[in-house]
């Protein structure tokens, strides 16, 4: 962008341009003591603290760089400023604070918004830069987000610490009052982990008994279900429609059915298709890396940032899982450049030869309405820095490339057979599923992990890899001991049998099952749950419907989890990435639950985030939102001041007392 720029202290300069940078935030919000020295001491008399005029200050550790940047912004020979901070809410906030503190006036300011750091994308961003004022809504949302977190943190943390911090300290054998750290998002996440842990602790295993029939000369096993028409339909004797609470009732059913003729009610053979999943956004990538590589969300974010800075992939802090129509038109460039990436070179060649990318703009993988700041994370196709990657960076890059290329391949096809057998008024069900055509699956995973033969073996129940795809946030559920029917046998039966045919019954037996407790959150499943307002939704379409209702943002979720671990509220098992609450975290949960339970509600927390998103989009008024925020802070703080729940809270947290080693 400039001829022969010369590196100086904190900036570079060419004949016609100056380049400078921030190092994260250079300016921050001032603590209450900067408003009034008396506010340094925590006191009930000085809260709620809600400034009418907000104060900001330069962060001492980066004051030198701020002074350099401020001086350059105000240089007389500088008449145009290109703002190239991170293309998102936080990046916007970083620059606006610097401009505010530097007192910049009378300059033309243009916003550069880019999706990757390739040279052509940077030049496009500069060429198409818009007036900074077009991002004022984003700026307002950024300022309000910071004020929201500040006000909740300052007021709620102070009042709860003053009232109940000593109660917690007594259980840790400490004299100093324990600081109770409360935050809009982090307290909600703490609550999700604590509630899940208590569900597991309180879980009581429930046995149930399933009735299995063996039919035809091949001995096909089918499972009884109490569907409409059954004598047991909606019976209180059932645990679920396919199991009895008591073994004696299952035995009674078998006694009723013995010797009675079995008939085919229906047998259906069809083909189902499964399309490639949507592209990665940051949350999906973090969840997948937690599962595959056992790394935390903040580690994944760092790798994704490294790949972005090496020009290998697009902007990582994105919520979108689709392409924009503009990018879809040019996507052939990204694909063709990947010929140099050996693990997927053959797939690239096939896509380019067959022009499989030609209609991608007309598929579910392209949708401008689902692209906010940035489209999904995809490879740029620029591979110049590929050789310098670490093994982990390379593995994550390959994951992104395979997900990207898979959307250009046809769906995987499965051949299914479903058999329903009637005996008297009772129905038995059997089904099989076999992979007929791999489609995108051949691209999605490295061959060593999943060949065509292994795919079919997995469907036949010969591979335990399916355990990785279970719902990590499921509630108590039945046994996973599913009946597996040989697809070859079922396909043969589909050609021989028809509805109404009598078939042989070789007898019945009982399969014992038991409920299992909900699974603990992993760091990866927690990120997904945060994105989906406290729910882990596996269905692609449902996930898209709830979009925009998440807790936190793609840029902050990893740090929130990391902070909860750092302050001792949560424990993260680095080997398994499983999250569990620490004793201190459980005590803080009890305090919040008794005083300001709204903070533990994921939907309420998500609504605050949705409001900020509305400000960005121009559908929510800044002052109306700020008024509601300040009213909420004032009301909740005053309510907590008036309450005295020390005896109740001391009683509730006593069960989480941490004893010294010699007392355990």
XYZ file of N, CA, C and O in Angstrom, residues 31-111:
324
model
N -12.073 2.604 36.697
C -12.722 2.040 37.878
C -13.389 3.160 38.677
O -13.047 4.346 38.522
N -14.327 2.816 39.555
C -15.081 3.840 40.306
C -14.207 4.852 41.038
O -14.585 6.029 41.158
N -13.032 4.438 41.520
C -12.177 5.350 42.284
C -11.739 6.560 41.461
O -11.410 7.617 42.027
N -11.734 6.413 40.125
C -11.350 7.539 39.266
C -12.459 8.590 39.206
O -12.214 9.732 38.825
N -13.667 8.186 39.531
C -14.790 9.130 39.586
C -14.777 9.880 40.918
O -15.060 11.062 40.982
N -14.455 9.133 41.977
C -14.433 9.705 43.327
C -13.553 8.792 44.179
O -13.797 7.580 44.241
N -12.550 9.369 44.823
C -11.599 8.567 45.608
C -12.302 7.730 46.674
O -11.842 6.638 47.027
N -13.438 8.213 47.157
C -14.148 7.481 48.217
C -14.726 6.154 47.705
O -15.048 5.264 48.494
N -14.853 6.033 46.376
C -15.433 4.815 45.801
C -14.444 3.659 45.736
O -14.817 2.537 45.387
N -13.183 3.936 46.084
C -12.195 2.851 46.071
C -12.525 1.814 47.135
O -12.332 0.618 46.945
N -13.016 2.284 48.261
C -13.408 1.374 49.345
C -14.797 0.818 49.051
O -15.724 1.554 48.774
N -14.915 -0.508 49.106
C -16.196 -1.141 48.836
C -17.143 -0.882 50.001
O -16.837 -1.198 51.155
N -18.279 -0.299 49.677
C -19.247 0.040 50.723
C -20.662 -0.023 50.155
O -20.885 0.315 48.989
N -21.603 -0.444 50.987
C -23.006 -0.481 50.574
C -23.535 0.925 50.270
O -24.489 1.088 49.513
N -22.882 1.942 50.853
C -23.356 3.313 50.680
C -23.074 3.855 49.285
O -23.631 4.888 48.891
N -22.177 3.193 48.541
C -21.771 3.745 47.238
C -22.278 2.910 46.059
O -21.830 3.096 44.922
N -23.187 1.977 46.344
C -23.767 1.187 45.257
C -25.294 1.263 45.352
O -25.830 1.424 46.454
N -25.987 1.215 44.217
C -25.468 0.943 42.875
C -24.670 2.119 42.301
O -25.029 3.280 42.503
N -23.590 1.782 41.615
C -22.748 2.762 40.955
C -23.088 2.749 39.463
O -22.793 1.787 38.759
N -23.751 3.823 38.996
C -24.153 3.920 37.585
C -23.811 5.327 37.097
O -24.570 6.285 37.336
N -22.662 5.507 36.447
C -22.258 6.848 36.005
C -23.209 7.418 34.951
O -23.787 6.674 34.159
N -23.364 8.721 34.955
C -24.119 9.383 33.882
C -23.164 9.765 32.753
O -23.512 9.708 31.584
N -21.936 10.158 33.125
C -20.871 10.421 32.150
C -19.748 9.426 32.428
O -19.256 9.347 33.556
N -19.339 8.705 31.405
C -18.367 7.621 31.607
C -16.942 8.105 31.428
O -16.656 8.941 30.566
N -16.035 7.574 32.250
C -14.624 7.934 32.175
C -13.803 6.772 31.611
O -14.098 5.606 31.881
N -12.795 7.150 30.851
C -11.900 6.159 30.248
C -10.464 6.576 30.517
O -10.170 7.743 30.791
N -9.545 5.610 30.432
C -8.138 5.918 30.684
C -7.240 5.046 29.825
O -7.642 3.973 29.352
N -6.041 5.529 29.632
C -5.045 4.769 28.871
C -4.499 3.664 29.763
O -4.191 3.897 30.933
N -4.375 2.476 29.217
C -3.833 1.354 29.987
C -2.333 1.592 30.175
O -1.595 1.720 29.179
N -1.847 1.677 31.416
C -0.444 2.045 31.664
C 0.575 1.181 30.909
O 1.565 1.698 30.392
N 0.326 -0.117 30.827
C 1.308 -1.025 30.213
C 1.514 -0.752 28.729
O 2.552 -1.127 28.162
N 0.524 -0.105 28.072
C 0.651 0.158 26.630
C 0.566 1.658 26.332
O 0.252 2.062 25.215
N 0.870 2.463 27.350
C 0.778 3.921 27.187
C 1.708 4.430 26.088
O 1.354 5.345 25.335
N 2.895 3.823 25.979
C 3.845 4.268 24.948
C 3.244 4.120 23.550
O 3.298 5.048 22.737
N 2.628 2.945 23.280
C 2.054 2.730 21.951
C 0.850 3.631 21.727
O 0.642 4.132 20.616
N 0.065 3.873 22.771
C -1.067 4.788 22.612
C -0.577 6.169 22.191
O -1.143 6.791 21.282
N 0.450 6.661 22.845
C 0.962 7.994 22.522
C 1.474 8.066 21.091
O 1.304 9.080 20.407
N 2.087 6.972 20.635
C 2.563 6.933 19.248
C 1.378 6.994 18.289
O 1.357 7.793 17.337
N 0.369 6.134 18.529
C -0.810 6.086 17.655
C -1.551 7.425 17.682
O -1.932 7.953 16.627
N -1.765 7.966 18.879
C -2.485 9.236 19.004
C -1.759 10.355 18.261
O -2.393 11.187 17.589
N -0.433 10.373 18.366
C 0.343 11.399 17.676
C 0.211 11.291 16.169
O 0.084 12.309 15.463
N 0.228 10.072 15.653
C 0.111 9.869 14.208
C -1.281 10.237 13.711
O -1.436 10.830 12.635
N -2.320 9.857 14.485
C -3.691 10.174 14.070
C -3.905 11.685 13.969
O -4.724 12.146 13.171
N -3.187 12.430 14.776
C -3.368 13.887 14.804
C -2.305 14.652 14.016
O -2.272 15.884 14.070
N -1.443 13.942 13.298
C -0.435 14.633 12.486
C -1.100 15.514 11.428
O -2.072 15.104 10.798
N -0.561 16.697 11.237
C -1.178 17.646 10.308
C -1.186 17.147 8.874
O -2.088 17.466 8.097
N -0.148 16.363 8.493
C -0.091 15.899 7.107
C -0.924 14.642 6.861
O -0.963 14.130 5.740
N -1.596 14.155 7.904
C -2.493 13.000 7.742
C -3.915 13.526 7.595
O -4.454 14.162 8.501
N -4.533 13.292 6.433
C -5.896 13.777 6.225
C -6.909 12.645 6.067
O -8.112 12.893 6.004
N -6.409 11.415 5.981
C -7.318 10.282 5.793
C -6.852 9.123 6.667
O -5.671 8.782 6.671
N -7.791 8.534 7.403
C -7.468 7.417 8.309
C -8.232 6.172 7.853
O -9.466 6.203 7.742
N -7.507 5.111 7.582
C -8.124 3.815 7.288
C -8.104 2.979 8.573
O -7.025 2.687 9.103
N -9.285 2.633 9.059
C -9.395 1.848 10.290
C -9.397 0.365 9.913
O -10.338 -0.117 9.283
N -8.342 -0.341 10.295
C -8.178 -1.752 9.911
C -8.136 -2.673 11.126
O -7.565 -3.770 11.057
N -8.704 -2.225 12.239
C -8.752 -3.111 13.412
C -9.639 -4.306 13.093
O -10.346 -4.327 12.086
N -9.604 -5.304 13.965
C -10.338 -6.548 13.750
C -11.761 -6.267 13.270
O -12.449 -5.410 13.815
N -12.180 -6.993 12.251
C -13.494 -6.765 11.643
C -14.596 -7.398 12.481
O -15.108 -8.469 12.164
N -14.956 -6.723 13.565
C -15.983 -7.224 14.478
C -16.250 -6.180 15.548
O -15.640 -5.099 15.558
N -17.147 -6.518 16.470
C -17.566 -5.548 17.481
C -16.407 -5.095 18.364
O -16.247 -3.909 18.639
N -15.586 -6.041 18.801
C -14.498 -5.682 19.712
C -13.421 -4.874 18.996
O -12.839 -3.947 19.559
N -13.161 -5.227 17.739
C -12.190 -4.451 16.959
C -12.649 -3.023 16.754
O -11.850 -2.080 16.789
N -13.944 -2.865 16.523
C -14.511 -1.524 16.371
C -14.328 -0.720 17.658
O -13.951 0.456 17.629
N -14.581 -1.372 18.785
C -14.473 -0.729 20.099
C -13.040 -0.283 20.374
O -12.805 0.819 20.879
N -12.072 -1.118 20.019
C -10.661 -0.796 20.248
C -10.301 0.520 19.558
O -9.692 1.415 20.154
N -10.704 0.657 18.272
C -10.358 1.889 17.562
C -11.123 3.091 18.095
O -10.555 4.163 18.299
N -12.418 2.939 18.319
C -13.233 4.083 18.748
C -12.722 4.667 20.060
O -12.734 5.890 20.254
N -12.279 3.792 20.978
C -11.739 4.293 22.243
C -10.445 5.073 22.018
O -10.209 6.109 22.657
N -9.607 4.565 21.121
C -8.344 5.264 20.827
C -8.642 6.638 20.224
O -8.063 7.660 20.633
N -9.536 6.667 19.247
C -9.894 7.938 18.606
C -10.473 8.921 19.624
O -10.150 10.106 19.626
N -11.321 8.399 20.508
C -11.946 9.228 21.545
C -10.902 9.833 22.466
O -10.928 11.044 22.748
N -9.967 9.017 22.955
C -8.944 9.502 23.881
C -7.916 10.389 23.193
O -7.349 11.297 23.811
N -7.693 10.135 21.894
C -6.699 10.930 21.155
C -7.271 12.262 20.685
O -6.518 13.155 20.267
N -8.590 12.407 20.759
C -9.225 13.666 20.352
C -9.073 13.954 18.876
O -8.715 15.069 18.479
N -9.328 12.959 18.038
C -9.161 13.111 16.584
C -10.349 13.880 16.006
O -11.507 13.520 16.236
N -10.058 14.930 15.223
C -11.118 15.731 14.593
C -10.696 16.134 13.186
O -9.512 16.295 12.887
N -11.703 16.286 12.329
C -11.463 16.853 11.003
C -10.753 15.942 10.023
O -10.238 16.423 9.005
N -10.713 14.666 10.283
C -10.055 13.727 9.366
C -11.115 12.860 8.688
O -12.129 12.511 9.300
N -10.860 12.482 7.460
C -11.747 11.528 6.788
C -11.384 10.136 7.297
O -10.223 9.733 7.252
N -12.391 9.407 7.798
C -12.129 8.087 8.376
C -12.884 7.024 7.591
O -14.093 7.128 7.391
N -12.160 6.010 7.145
C -12.732 4.934 6.342
C -12.506 3.593 7.043
O -11.451 3.359 7.623
N -13.501 2.724 6.967
C -13.420 1.428 7.653
C -13.071 0.324 6.660
O -13.780 0.111 5.675
